[in-house]
mmCIF file with all atom_site columns, C-alpha atoms in Angstrom:
data_model
loop_
_atom_site.group_PDB
_atom_site.id
_atom_site.type_symbol
_atom_site.label_atom_id
_atom_site.label_alt_id
_atom_site.label_comp_id
_atom_site.label_asym_id
_atom_site.label_entity_id
_atom_site.label_seq_id
_atom_site.pdbx_PDB_ins_code
_atom_site.Cartn_x
_atom_site.Cartn_y
_atom_site.Cartn_z
_atom_site.occupancy
_atom_site.B_iso_or_equiv
_atom_site.pdbx_formal_charge
_atom_site.auth_seq_id
_atom_site.auth_comp_id
_atom_site.auth_asym_id
_atom_site.auth_atom_id
_atom_site.pdbx_PDB_model_num
ATOM 1   C CA . MET A 1 1   ? 66.994  118.972 130.800 1.00 52.00 ? 198 MET A CA 1
ATOM 2   C CA . ALA A 1 2   ? 67.013  115.343 129.701 1.00 55.00 ? 199 ALA A CA 1
ATOM 3   C CA . ALA A 1 3   ? 69.730  114.113 127.432 1.00 56.00 ? 200 ALA A CA 1
ATOM 4   C CA . ASP A 1 4   ? 68.590  113.245 123.962 1.00 54.00 ? 201 ASP A CA 1
ATOM 5   C CA . THR A 1 5   ? 68.790  109.571 123.290 1.00 58.00 ? 202 THR A CA 1
ATOM 6   C CA . VAL A 1 6   ? 68.851  107.973 119.926 1.00 54.00 ? 203 VAL A CA 1
ATOM 7   C CA . THR A 1 7   ? 67.545  104.487 119.541 1.00 58.00 ? 204 THR A CA 1
ATOM 8   C CA . ARG A 1 8   ? 69.559  102.571 117.026 1.00 60.00 ? 205 ARG A CA 1
ATOM 9   C CA . THR A 1 9   ? 68.308  99.409  115.500 1.00 62.00 ? 206 THR A CA 1
ATOM 10  C CA . PRO A 1 10  ? 70.827  96.920  114.237 1.00 70.00 ? 207 PRO A CA 1
ATOM 11  C CA . ALA A 1 11  ? 71.235  96.635  110.497 1.00 90.00 ? 208 ALA A CA 1
ATOM 12  C CA . VAL A 1 12  ? 68.986  93.926  109.135 1.00 93.00 ? 209 VAL A CA 1
ATOM 13  C CA . ALA A 1 13  ? 69.421  91.687  106.104 1.00 93.00 ? 210 ALA A CA 1
ATOM 14  C CA . ARG A 1 14  ? 66.205  90.946  104.247 1.00 93.00 ? 211 ARG A CA 1
ATOM 15  C CA . ILE A 1 15  ? 66.888  87.289  103.538 1.00 94.00 ? 212 ILE A CA 1
ATOM 16  C CA . ARG A 1 16  ? 63.483  86.310  102.093 1.00 92.00 ? 213 ARG A CA 1
ATOM 17  C CA . GLU A 1 17  ? 63.514  89.284  99.717  1.00 94.00 ? 214 GLU A CA 1
ATOM 18  C CA . THR A 1 18  ? 67.022  88.527  98.447  1.00 95.00 ? 215 THR A CA 1
ATOM 19  C CA . PRO A 1 19  ? 67.090  85.231  96.546  1.00 96.00 ? 216 PRO A CA 1
ATOM 20  C CA . LEU A 1 20  ? 70.881  85.221  96.101  1.00 96.00 ? 217 LEU A CA 1
ATOM 21  C CA . LEU A 1 21  ? 71.449  85.465  99.844  1.00 96.00 ? 218 LEU A CA 1
ATOM 22  C CA . ARG A 1 22  ? 68.670  83.022  100.741 1.00 97.00 ? 219 ARG A CA 1
ATOM 23  C CA . TRP A 1 23  ? 69.775  80.353  98.251  1.00 97.00 ? 220 TRP A CA 1
ATOM 24  C CA . THR A 1 24  ? 73.434  80.725  99.116  1.00 97.00 ? 221 THR A CA 1
ATOM 25  C CA . LEU A 1 25  ? 72.725  80.356  102.841 1.00 98.00 ? 222 LEU A CA 1
ATOM 26  C CA . GLU A 1 26  ? 70.434  77.380  102.199 1.00 98.00 ? 223 GLU A CA 1
ATOM 27  C CA . LEU A 1 27  ? 72.968  75.563  100.012 1.00 98.00 ? 224 LEU A CA 1
ATOM 28  C CA . ASP A 1 28  ? 75.790  76.414  102.405 1.00 98.00 ? 225 ASP A CA 1
ATOM 29  C CA . GLY A 1 29  ? 73.830  75.061  105.360 1.00 98.00 ? 226 GLY A CA 1
ATOM 30  C CA . ILE A 1 30  ? 72.843  71.853  103.593 1.00 98.00 ? 227 ILE A CA 1
ATOM 31  C CA . ALA A 1 31  ? 76.306  71.166  102.132 1.00 98.00 ? 228 ALA A CA 1
ATOM 32  C CA . THR A 1 32  ? 78.023  71.937  105.426 1.00 98.00 ? 229 THR A CA 1
ATOM 33  C CA . ALA A 1 33  ? 75.736  69.718  107.488 1.00 98.00 ? 230 ALA A CA 1
ATOM 34  C CA . LEU A 1 34  ? 75.917  66.831  104.998 1.00 98.00 ? 231 LEU A CA 1
ATOM 35  C CA . ASN A 1 35  ? 79.703  67.073  104.832 1.00 98.00 ? 232 ASN A CA 1
ATOM 36  C CA . GLY A 1 36  ? 79.823  67.004  108.620 1.00 98.00 ? 233 GLY A CA 1
ATOM 37  C CA . LEU A 1 37  ? 77.528  63.970  108.772 1.00 98.00 ? 234 LEU A CA 1
ATOM 38  C CA . VAL A 1 38  ? 79.782  62.065  106.388 1.00 98.00 ? 235 VAL A CA 1
ATOM 39  C CA . TYR A 1 39  ? 82.812  62.933  108.509 1.00 98.00 ? 236 TYR A CA 1
ATOM 40  C CA . VAL A 1 40  ? 81.090  61.737  111.672 1.00 98.00 ? 237 VAL A CA 1
ATOM 41  C CA . LEU A 1 41  ? 79.397  58.626  110.287 1.00 98.00 ? 238 LEU A CA 1
ATOM 42  C CA . ALA A 1 42  ? 82.211  57.441  108.003 1.00 98.00 ? 239 ALA A CA 1
ATOM 43  C CA . ALA A 1 43  ? 85.310  58.899  109.631 1.00 98.00 ? 240 ALA A CA 1
ATOM 44  C CA . GLY A 1 44  ? 87.307  55.694  109.231 1.00 97.00 ? 241 GLY A CA 1
ATOM 45  C CA . TRP A 1 45  ? 86.552  55.292  105.545 1.00 97.00 ? 242 TRP A CA 1
ATOM 46  C CA . VAL A 1 46  ? 87.041  59.007  104.804 1.00 98.00 ? 243 VAL A CA 1
ATOM 47  C CA . GLY A 1 47  ? 90.254  59.059  106.814 1.00 97.00 ? 244 GLY A CA 1
ATOM 48  C CA . ASP A 1 48  ? 91.635  56.031  104.953 1.00 97.00 ? 245 ASP A CA 1
ATOM 49  C CA . HIS A 1 49  ? 90.907  57.539  101.533 1.00 97.00 ? 246 HIS A CA 1
ATOM 50  C CA . LEU A 1 50  ? 91.925  61.118  102.264 1.00 97.00 ? 247 LEU A CA 1
ATOM 51  C CA . GLY A 1 51  ? 94.784  60.416  104.645 1.00 96.00 ? 248 GLY A CA 1
ATOM 52  C CA . LEU A 1 52  ? 93.159  62.382  107.443 1.00 96.00 ? 249 LEU A CA 1
ATOM 53  C CA . PRO A 1 53  ? 93.023  61.209  111.064 1.00 96.00 ? 250 PRO A CA 1
ATOM 54  C CA . THR A 1 54  ? 89.683  60.240  112.564 1.00 97.00 ? 251 THR A CA 1
ATOM 55  C CA . ALA A 1 55  ? 90.710  62.330  115.590 1.00 96.00 ? 252 ALA A CA 1
ATOM 56  C CA . LEU A 1 56  ? 90.335  65.326  113.255 1.00 96.00 ? 253 LEU A CA 1
ATOM 57  C CA . LEU A 1 57  ? 87.287  64.135  111.326 1.00 97.00 ? 254 LEU A CA 1
ATOM 58  C CA . TYR A 1 58  ? 84.985  63.422  114.290 1.00 98.00 ? 255 TYR A CA 1
ATOM 59  C CA . PRO A 1 59  ? 85.186  66.885  115.916 1.00 98.00 ? 256 PRO A CA 1
ATOM 60  C CA . ALA A 1 60  ? 85.350  68.665  112.557 1.00 97.00 ? 257 ALA A CA 1
ATOM 61  C CA . GLY A 1 61  ? 82.289  66.738  111.436 1.00 98.00 ? 258 GLY A CA 1
ATOM 62  C CA . ALA A 1 62  ? 80.348  67.537  114.603 1.00 98.00 ? 259 ALA A CA 1
ATOM 63  C CA . PHE A 1 63  ? 81.285  71.213  114.231 1.00 98.00 ? 260 PHE A CA 1
ATOM 64  C CA . LEU A 1 64  ? 80.136  71.213  110.602 1.00 98.00 ? 261 LEU A CA 1
ATOM 65  C CA . VAL A 1 65  ? 76.788  69.595  111.456 1.00 98.00 ? 262 VAL A CA 1
ATOM 66  C CA . VAL A 1 66  ? 76.071  72.274  114.068 1.00 98.00 ? 263 VAL A CA 1
ATOM 67  C CA . VAL A 1 67  ? 77.252  75.147  111.871 1.00 98.00 ? 264 VAL A CA 1
ATOM 68  C CA . GLY A 1 68  ? 75.338  73.799  108.877 1.00 98.00 ? 265 GLY A CA 1
ATOM 69  C CA . ALA A 1 69  ? 72.141  73.591  110.913 1.00 98.00 ? 266 ALA A CA 1
ATOM 70  C CA . LEU A 1 70  ? 72.624  77.147  112.179 1.00 98.00 ? 267 LEU A CA 1
ATOM 71  C CA . VAL A 1 71  ? 73.338  78.513  108.694 1.00 98.00 ? 268 VAL A CA 1
ATOM 72  C CA . PHE A 1 72  ? 70.280  76.759  107.291 1.00 98.00 ? 269 PHE A CA 1
ATOM 73  C CA . THR A 1 73  ? 68.172  78.120  110.152 1.00 98.00 ? 270 THR A CA 1
ATOM 74  C CA . VAL A 1 74  ? 69.320  81.652  109.343 1.00 97.00 ? 271 VAL A CA 1
ATOM 75  C CA . SER A 1 75  ? 68.366  81.043  105.702 1.00 97.00 ? 272 SER A CA 1
ATOM 76  C CA . THR A 1 76  ? 64.766  80.328  106.726 1.00 96.00 ? 273 THR A CA 1
ATOM 77  C CA . ARG A 1 77  ? 64.288  83.671  108.463 1.00 96.00 ? 274 ARG A CA 1
ATOM 78  C CA . ARG A 1 78  ? 62.547  86.574  106.778 1.00 95.00 ? 275 ARG A CA 1
ATOM 79  C CA . GLU A 1 79  ? 65.155  88.920  108.209 1.00 94.00 ? 276 GLU A CA 1
ATOM 80  C CA . ALA A 1 80  ? 68.279  88.486  110.282 1.00 93.00 ? 277 ALA A CA 1
ATOM 81  C CA . PRO A 1 81  ? 70.799  90.863  111.801 1.00 93.00 ? 278 PRO A CA 1
ATOM 82  C CA . VAL A 1 82  ? 73.557  91.711  109.353 1.00 94.00 ? 279 VAL A CA 1
ATOM 83  C CA . LEU A 1 83  ? 75.983  90.655  112.076 1.00 94.00 ? 280 LEU A CA 1
ATOM 84  C CA . TRP A 1 84  ? 74.725  87.049  111.858 1.00 95.00 ? 281 TRP A CA 1
ATOM 85  C CA . VAL A 1 85  ? 75.177  86.859  108.111 1.00 96.00 ? 282 VAL A CA 1
ATOM 86  C CA . GLY A 1 86  ? 78.520  88.628  108.404 1.00 96.00 ? 283 GLY A CA 1
ATOM 87  C CA . ALA A 1 87  ? 79.677  86.058  110.961 1.00 97.00 ? 284 ALA A CA 1
ATOM 88  C CA . ILE A 1 88  ? 78.736  83.218  108.580 1.00 98.00 ? 285 ILE A CA 1
ATOM 89  C CA . LEU A 1 89  ? 80.588  84.947  105.753 1.00 96.00 ? 286 LEU A CA 1
ATOM 90  C CA . VAL A 1 90  ? 83.723  85.469  107.889 1.00 97.00 ? 287 VAL A CA 1
ATOM 91  C CA . LEU A 1 91  ? 83.614  81.878  109.150 1.00 98.00 ? 288 LEU A CA 1
ATOM 92  C CA . ASN A 1 92  ? 83.471  80.664  105.550 1.00 98.00 ? 289 ASN A CA 1
ATOM 93  C CA . ALA A 1 93  ? 86.391  82.893  104.539 1.00 98.00 ? 290 ALA A CA 1
ATOM 94  C CA . VAL A 1 94  ? 88.496  81.683  107.473 1.00 98.00 ? 291 VAL A CA 1
ATOM 95  C CA . TRP A 1 95  ? 87.637  78.036  106.718 1.00 97.00 ? 292 TRP A CA 1
ATOM 96  C CA . ALA A 1 96  ? 88.659  78.497  103.063 1.00 98.00 ? 293 ALA A CA 1
ATOM 97  C CA . VAL A 1 97  ? 91.973  80.151  103.916 1.00 98.00 ? 294 VAL A CA 1
ATOM 98  C CA . ASP A 1 98  ? 92.754  77.598  106.632 1.00 97.00 ? 295 ASP A CA 1
ATOM 99  C CA . SER A 1 99  ? 91.963  74.751  104.225 1.00 97.00 ? 296 SER A CA 1
ATOM 100 C CA . VAL A 1 100 ? 94.440  76.097  101.664 1.00 97.00 ? 297 VAL A CA 1
ATOM 101 C CA . ILE A 1 101 ? 97.073  76.401  104.410 1.00 96.00 ? 298 ILE A CA 1
ATOM 102 C CA . VAL A 1 102 ? 96.415  72.822  105.564 1.00 94.00 ? 299 VAL A CA 1
ATOM 103 C CA . ALA A 1 103 ? 96.728  71.490  102.006 1.00 94.00 ? 300 ALA A CA 1
ATOM 104 C CA . ALA A 1 104 ? 99.816  73.552  101.164 1.00 93.00 ? 301 ALA A CA 1
ATOM 105 C CA . ALA A 1 105 ? 101.613 72.778  104.419 1.00 93.00 ? 302 ALA A CA 1
ATOM 106 C CA . GLY A 1 106 ? 100.763 69.084  104.216 1.00 86.00 ? 303 GLY A CA 1
ATOM 107 C CA . TRP A 1 107 ? 99.454  69.056  107.766 1.00 91.00 ? 304 TRP A CA 1
ATOM 108 C CA . PHE A 1 108 ? 97.924  65.709  108.767 1.00 93.00 ? 305 PHE A CA 1
ATOM 109 C CA . ASP A 1 109 ? 99.752  64.099  105.797 1.00 92.00 ? 306 ASP A CA 1
ATOM 110 C CA . PRO A 1 110 ? 96.769  63.893  103.401 1.00 95.00 ? 307 PRO A CA 1
ATOM 111 C CA . THR A 1 111 ? 96.879  61.696  100.334 1.00 95.00 ? 308 THR A CA 1
ATOM 112 C CA . ALA A 1 112 ? 96.790  63.296  96.881  1.00 95.00 ? 309 ALA A CA 1
ATOM 113 C CA . ALA A 1 113 ? 93.021  62.747  96.917  1.00 96.00 ? 310 ALA A CA 1
ATOM 114 C CA . GLY A 1 114 ? 92.919  64.357  100.355 1.00 96.00 ? 311 GLY A CA 1
ATOM 115 C CA . ARG A 1 115 ? 94.739  67.459  99.127  1.00 96.00 ? 312 ARG A CA 1
ATOM 116 C CA . VAL A 1 116 ? 92.407  67.722  96.129  1.00 96.00 ? 313 VAL A CA 1
ATOM 117 C CA . TRP A 1 117 ? 89.364  67.314  98.393  1.00 97.00 ? 314 TRP A CA 1
ATOM 118 C CA . ILE A 1 118 ? 90.626  69.955  100.832 1.00 97.00 ? 315 ILE A CA 1
ATOM 119 C CA . LEU A 1 119 ? 91.251  72.414  97.985  1.00 97.00 ? 316 LEU A CA 1
ATOM 120 C CA . LEU A 1 120 ? 87.900  71.704  96.293  1.00 98.00 ? 317 LEU A CA 1
ATOM 121 C CA . GLN A 1 121 ? 86.164  72.217  99.612  1.00 97.00 ? 318 GLN A CA 1
ATOM 122 C CA . ALA A 1 122 ? 88.096  75.459  100.127 1.00 98.00 ? 319 ALA A CA 1
ATOM 123 C CA . GLY A 1 123 ? 86.999  76.670  96.698  1.00 98.00 ? 320 GLY A CA 1
ATOM 124 C CA . LEU A 1 124 ? 83.342  75.908  97.360  1.00 98.00 ? 321 LEU A CA 1
ATOM 125 C CA . VAL A 1 125 ? 83.404  77.550  100.773 1.00 98.00 ? 322 VAL A CA 1
ATOM 126 C CA . ALA A 1 126 ? 85.155  80.615  99.307  1.00 98.00 ? 323 ALA A CA 1
ATOM 127 C CA . LEU A 1 127 ? 82.465  80.774  96.611  1.00 98.00 ? 324 LEU A CA 1
ATOM 128 C CA . PHE A 1 128 ? 79.780  80.682  99.318  1.00 98.00 ? 325 PHE A CA 1
ATOM 129 C CA . ALA A 1 129 ? 81.539  83.555  101.104 1.00 98.00 ? 326 ALA A CA 1
ATOM 130 C CA . VAL A 1 130 ? 81.719  85.674  97.934  1.00 98.00 ? 327 VAL A CA 1
ATOM 131 C CA . LEU A 1 131 ? 78.076  85.008  97.034  1.00 97.00 ? 328 LEU A CA 1
ATOM 132 C CA . GLN A 1 132 ? 76.955  85.703  100.605 1.00 97.00 ? 329 GLN A CA 1
ATOM 133 C CA . TRP A 1 133 ? 78.838  89.002  100.538 1.00 96.00 ? 330 TRP A CA 1
ATOM 134 C CA . ALA A 1 134 ? 77.145  89.957  97.249  1.00 96.00 ? 331 ALA A CA 1
ATOM 135 C CA . GLY A 1 135 ? 73.761  88.868  98.616  1.00 95.00 ? 332 GLY A CA 1
ATOM 136 C CA . LEU A 1 136 ? 74.315  90.744  101.862 1.00 94.00 ? 333 LEU A CA 1
ATOM 137 C CA . LYS A 1 137 ? 75.038  93.958  99.967  1.00 93.00 ? 334 LYS A CA 1
ATOM 138 C CA . ARG A 1 138 ? 71.663  93.573  98.234  1.00 91.00 ? 335 ARG A CA 1
ATOM 139 C CA . ALA A 1 139 ? 69.788  92.554  101.391 1.00 90.00 ? 336 ALA A CA 1
ATOM 140 C CA . ARG A 1 140 ? 70.773  95.350  103.784 1.00 81.00 ? 337 ARG A CA 1
ATOM 141 C CA . ARG A 1 141 ? 68.260  97.906  104.822 1.00 64.00 ? 338 ARG A CA 1
#
């Protein structure tokens, strides 16, 4: 007697059918990649104005360009595994929390403008995470 096997398919998010999720992923991808490009291409200028070291801005910028491209790519799919969207959402939440910690602790000795920028960025990234969570709830099947 053969054992019964159950084939399970991973949960899928219908990105194209869920405008909130699609638009949030698109905007997140674009904003993230553009922010990263600025950090990479103008690290000296950004560092001078925000009080952040270029040794932080170059790798952070490169990371953001790659992540932004990946997030945007996910936004162009008709469907994607819920795990992918969940990973983007968690990454955004972690980035937002870490940014608040960096600003509050004064790590890297940012200027006042640097602290404001870090907190504004944290707020935007947290908003993306919340909207992606709401969109993901609508997009699951």
